[in-house]
Coordinates of C-alpha atoms in Angstrom, one line a residue:
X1 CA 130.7 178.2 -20.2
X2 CA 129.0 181.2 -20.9
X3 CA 130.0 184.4 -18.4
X4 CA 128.0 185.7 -15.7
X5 CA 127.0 189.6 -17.2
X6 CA 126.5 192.1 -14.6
X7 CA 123.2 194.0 -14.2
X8 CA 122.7 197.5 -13.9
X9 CA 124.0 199.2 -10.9
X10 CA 126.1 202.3 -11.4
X11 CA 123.5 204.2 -9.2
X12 CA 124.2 201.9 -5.9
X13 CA 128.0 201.2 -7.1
X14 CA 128.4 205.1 -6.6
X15 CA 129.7 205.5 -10.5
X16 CA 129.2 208.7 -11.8
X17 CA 127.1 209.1 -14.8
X18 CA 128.1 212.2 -16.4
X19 CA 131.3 213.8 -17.8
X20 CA 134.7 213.5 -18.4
X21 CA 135.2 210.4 -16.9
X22 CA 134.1 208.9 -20.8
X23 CA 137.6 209.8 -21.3
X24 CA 139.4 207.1 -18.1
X25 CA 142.1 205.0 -19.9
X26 CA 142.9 203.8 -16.3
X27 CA 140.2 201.0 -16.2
X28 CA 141.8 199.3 -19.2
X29 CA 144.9 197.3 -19.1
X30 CA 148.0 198.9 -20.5
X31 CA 150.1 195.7 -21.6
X32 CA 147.0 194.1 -22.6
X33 CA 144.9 194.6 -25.4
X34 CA 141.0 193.9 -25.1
X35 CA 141.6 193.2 -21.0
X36 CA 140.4 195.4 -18.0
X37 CA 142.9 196.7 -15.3
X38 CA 142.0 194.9 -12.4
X39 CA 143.0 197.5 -10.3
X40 CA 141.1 199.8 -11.1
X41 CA 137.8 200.7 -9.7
X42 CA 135.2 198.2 -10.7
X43 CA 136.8 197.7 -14.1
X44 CA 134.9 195.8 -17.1
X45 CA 134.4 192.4 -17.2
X46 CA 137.4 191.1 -20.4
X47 CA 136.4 190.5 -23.4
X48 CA 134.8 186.9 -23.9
X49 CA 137.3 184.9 -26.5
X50 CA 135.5 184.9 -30.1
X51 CA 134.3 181.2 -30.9
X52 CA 136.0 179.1 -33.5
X53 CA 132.3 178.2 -34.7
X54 CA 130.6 180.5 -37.0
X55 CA 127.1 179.6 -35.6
X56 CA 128.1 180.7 -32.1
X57 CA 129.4 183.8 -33.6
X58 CA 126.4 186.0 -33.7
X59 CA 125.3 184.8 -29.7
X60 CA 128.8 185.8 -28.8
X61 CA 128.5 189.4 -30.5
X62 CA 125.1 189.9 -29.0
X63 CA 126.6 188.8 -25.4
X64 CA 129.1 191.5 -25.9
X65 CA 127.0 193.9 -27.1
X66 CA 125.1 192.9 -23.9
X67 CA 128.2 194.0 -21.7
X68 CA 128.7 197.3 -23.3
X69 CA 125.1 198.2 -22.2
X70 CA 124.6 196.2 -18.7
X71 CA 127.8 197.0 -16.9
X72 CA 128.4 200.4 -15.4
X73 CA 131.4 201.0 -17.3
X74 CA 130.7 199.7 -20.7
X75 CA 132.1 196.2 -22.0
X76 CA 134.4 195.1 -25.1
X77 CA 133.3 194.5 -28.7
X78 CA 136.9 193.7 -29.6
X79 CA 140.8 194.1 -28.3
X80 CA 140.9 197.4 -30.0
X81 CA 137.5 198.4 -29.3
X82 CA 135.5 199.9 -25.9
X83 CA 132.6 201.1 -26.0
X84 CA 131.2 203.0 -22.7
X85 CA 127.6 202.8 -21.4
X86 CA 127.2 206.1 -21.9
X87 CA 127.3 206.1 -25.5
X88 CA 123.8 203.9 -25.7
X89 CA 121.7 207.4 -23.3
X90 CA 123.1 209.9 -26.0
X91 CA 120.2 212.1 -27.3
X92 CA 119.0 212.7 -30.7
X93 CA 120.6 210.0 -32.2
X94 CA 119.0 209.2 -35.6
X95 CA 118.0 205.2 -36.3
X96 CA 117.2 204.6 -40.0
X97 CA 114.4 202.1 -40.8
X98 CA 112.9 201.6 -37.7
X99 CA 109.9 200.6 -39.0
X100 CA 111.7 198.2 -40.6
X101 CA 113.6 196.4 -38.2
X102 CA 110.8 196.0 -35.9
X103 CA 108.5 194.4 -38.4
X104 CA 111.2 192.1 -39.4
X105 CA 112.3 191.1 -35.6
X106 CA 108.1 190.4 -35.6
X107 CA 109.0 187.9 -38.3
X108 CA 112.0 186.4 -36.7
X109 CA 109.9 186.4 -33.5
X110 CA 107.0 184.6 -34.8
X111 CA 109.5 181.7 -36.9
X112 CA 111.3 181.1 -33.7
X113 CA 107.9 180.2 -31.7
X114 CA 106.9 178.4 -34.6
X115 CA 110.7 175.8 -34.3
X116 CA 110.1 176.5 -30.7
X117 CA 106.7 174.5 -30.2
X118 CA 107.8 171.6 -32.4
X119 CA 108.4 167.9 -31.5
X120 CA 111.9 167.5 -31.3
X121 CA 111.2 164.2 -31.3
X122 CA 109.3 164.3 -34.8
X123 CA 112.4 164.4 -37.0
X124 CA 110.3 165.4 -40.0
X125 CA 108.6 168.4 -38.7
X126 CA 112.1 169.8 -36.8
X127 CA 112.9 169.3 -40.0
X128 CA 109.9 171.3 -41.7
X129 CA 110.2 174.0 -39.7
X130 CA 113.9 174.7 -39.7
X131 CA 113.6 175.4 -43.4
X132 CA 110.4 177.4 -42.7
X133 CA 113.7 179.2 -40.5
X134 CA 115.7 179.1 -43.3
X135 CA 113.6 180.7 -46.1
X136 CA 112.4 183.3 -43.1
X137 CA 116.4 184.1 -42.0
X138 CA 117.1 185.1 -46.3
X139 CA 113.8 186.9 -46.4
X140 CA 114.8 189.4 -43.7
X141 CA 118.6 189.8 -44.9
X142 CA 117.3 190.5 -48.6
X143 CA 114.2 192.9 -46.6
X144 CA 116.9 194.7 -44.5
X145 CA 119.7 194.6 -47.0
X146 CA 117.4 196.6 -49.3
X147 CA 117.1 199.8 -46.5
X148 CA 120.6 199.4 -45.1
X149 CA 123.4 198.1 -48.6
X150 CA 126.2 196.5 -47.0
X151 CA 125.5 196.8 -42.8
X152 CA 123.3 193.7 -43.3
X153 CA 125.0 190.4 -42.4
X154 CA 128.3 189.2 -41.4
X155 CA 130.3 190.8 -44.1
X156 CA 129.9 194.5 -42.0
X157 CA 131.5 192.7 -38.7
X158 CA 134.6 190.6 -39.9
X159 CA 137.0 192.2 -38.1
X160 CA 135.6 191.4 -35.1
X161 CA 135.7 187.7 -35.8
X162 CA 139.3 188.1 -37.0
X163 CA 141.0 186.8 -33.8
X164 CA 138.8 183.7 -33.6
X165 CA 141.5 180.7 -34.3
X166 CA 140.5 179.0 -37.6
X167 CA 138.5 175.4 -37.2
X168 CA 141.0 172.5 -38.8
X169 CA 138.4 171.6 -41.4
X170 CA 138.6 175.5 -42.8
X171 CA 140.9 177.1 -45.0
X172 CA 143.1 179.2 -43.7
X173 CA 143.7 182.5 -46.2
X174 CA 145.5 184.9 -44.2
X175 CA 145.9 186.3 -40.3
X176 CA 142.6 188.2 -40.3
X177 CA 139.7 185.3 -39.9
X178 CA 137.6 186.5 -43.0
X179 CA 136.6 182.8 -43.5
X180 CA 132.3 183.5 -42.6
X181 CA 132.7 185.0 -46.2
X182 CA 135.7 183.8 -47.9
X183 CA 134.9 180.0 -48.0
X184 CA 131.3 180.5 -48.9
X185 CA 132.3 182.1 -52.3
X186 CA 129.6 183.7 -54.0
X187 CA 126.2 184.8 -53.2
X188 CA 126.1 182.0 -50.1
X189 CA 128.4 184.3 -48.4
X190 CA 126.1 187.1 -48.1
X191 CA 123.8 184.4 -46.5
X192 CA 123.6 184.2 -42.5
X193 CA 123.1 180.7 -43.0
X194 CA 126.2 179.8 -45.0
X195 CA 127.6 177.7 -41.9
X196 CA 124.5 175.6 -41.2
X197 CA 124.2 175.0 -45.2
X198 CA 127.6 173.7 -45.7
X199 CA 127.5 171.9 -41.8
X200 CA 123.8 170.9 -43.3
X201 CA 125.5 169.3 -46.4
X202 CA 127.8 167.2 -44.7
X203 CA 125.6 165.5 -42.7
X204 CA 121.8 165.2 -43.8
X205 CA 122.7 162.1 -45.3
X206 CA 124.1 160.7 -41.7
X207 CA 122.2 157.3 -40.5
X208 CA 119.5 157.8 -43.0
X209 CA 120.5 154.3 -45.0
X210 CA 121.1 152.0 -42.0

C-alpha cells in the first residue's frame, strides 16, 4: 500500500520557516535509524521500506524524494540520510543542463502519452509501443549521461537500495544490495531497463505456443 504523503502546511501547522531549527535532532528517533521520534512535534513521516523489485525502485525514490519536499519538516531518503525542506528554498543554487533535462522530460512525456493511449487489449501494439519506450528510456540515459558522467542512472544511487532484502531468484554478492548493477554485468547495467529486459526474457515466450 502506498503511504498517504502530507501536503504543505507549515504555515497553518505554526512551524517556523527560518533558522536554526535546520539543526533539531529531537524530531528523529535516537535508538532508531531512518525513524521519526513520535514525540516530538509533528515529526516526519518514517522512511517507506525500499522494495525488493528493481522496477518499483525508482517510484519509491521519487515518493521519498516527494516527502523531503511536501512535509513541513523534510522526509527520509535513507536510515542515514534527512534531508529538511528547507534545503529545496536555498537561493542561488546552480543546476547544470537545464536545458537539457527539460527537453528530455519533453521526450519521456511525449512516449508515456504515446503507451498511455494504447489498446491494452491489442497485445501487439502494447507491445510496439513499449519498445518505442524502450529505445526512448536508452536515448535519454546516453543524452543525459553525456552532460552529467556518472550521476545518470542507478549506478549514482545504490546505496540507497542497499537495505532492500534481496529477491530469491537474485544473487546475493555481499550485505550492501548492489544487485540493479552487479547481476546485469556489462553495459546492460548502465541501462534503466536491465530489470524489465532480463524479467522480459523470461517470459515473452509465455503462452505464445498453446
Amino acid at each position: 500500500a502506498v503511504p498517504s504523503v502530507p501536503m504543505p502546511f507549515a504555515q497553518e501547522a505554526g512551524l517556523p520557516s527560518g533558522g536554526m531549527h535546520l539543526f533539531e535532532s529531537d524530531i528523529h528517533s535516537p535508538g532508531q535509524p531512518g525513524s521519526p521520534n513520535m514525540l516530538a512535534f509533528h515529526p516526519p513521516a518514517p522512511l517507506e521500506p525500499c522494495p525488493c523489485s528493481h522496477l518499483l525502485r525508482p517510484f519509491w525514490l521519487m515518493r521519498c524524494l516527494y516527502q523531503t519536499m511536501a512535509h513541513p519538516r523534510g522526509g527520509y531518503l535513507s536510515t542515514k540520510l534527512f534531508v529538511p525542506r528547507e534545503v529545496w528554498k536555498v537561493k542561488g543554487v546552480k543546476l547544470k543542463a537545464v536545458d537539457e533535462k527539460i527537453a528530455n522530460c519533453d521526450l519521456l512525456t511525449a512516449a508515456l502519452g504515446k503507451l498511455a493511449r494504447v489498446d491494452m487489449i491489442d497485445a501487439d501494439a502494447v507491445l510496439e509501443e513499449m519498445q518505442g519506450l524502450e529505445v526512448v528510456l536508452d536515448q535519454v540515459q546516453a543524452s543525459l549521461s553525456k552532460k552529467l558522467g556518472s550521476d545518470v542512472g542507478v549506478n549514482g544511487v545504490g546505496a540507497l537500495f542497499k537495505d532492500a532484502p534481496v529477491q530469491s531468484g537474485e544473487s546475493n554478492t555481499g550485505s550492501n544490495d548492489t544487485t540493479g548493477t552487479r547481476t546485469s554485468g556489462g553495459d546492460k547495467s548502465k541501462s534503466y531497463l536491465a530489470s524489465w529486459r532480463r524479467l522480459r526474457s523470461k517470459n515473452s515466450g509465455t503462452g505464445l505456443t498453446n
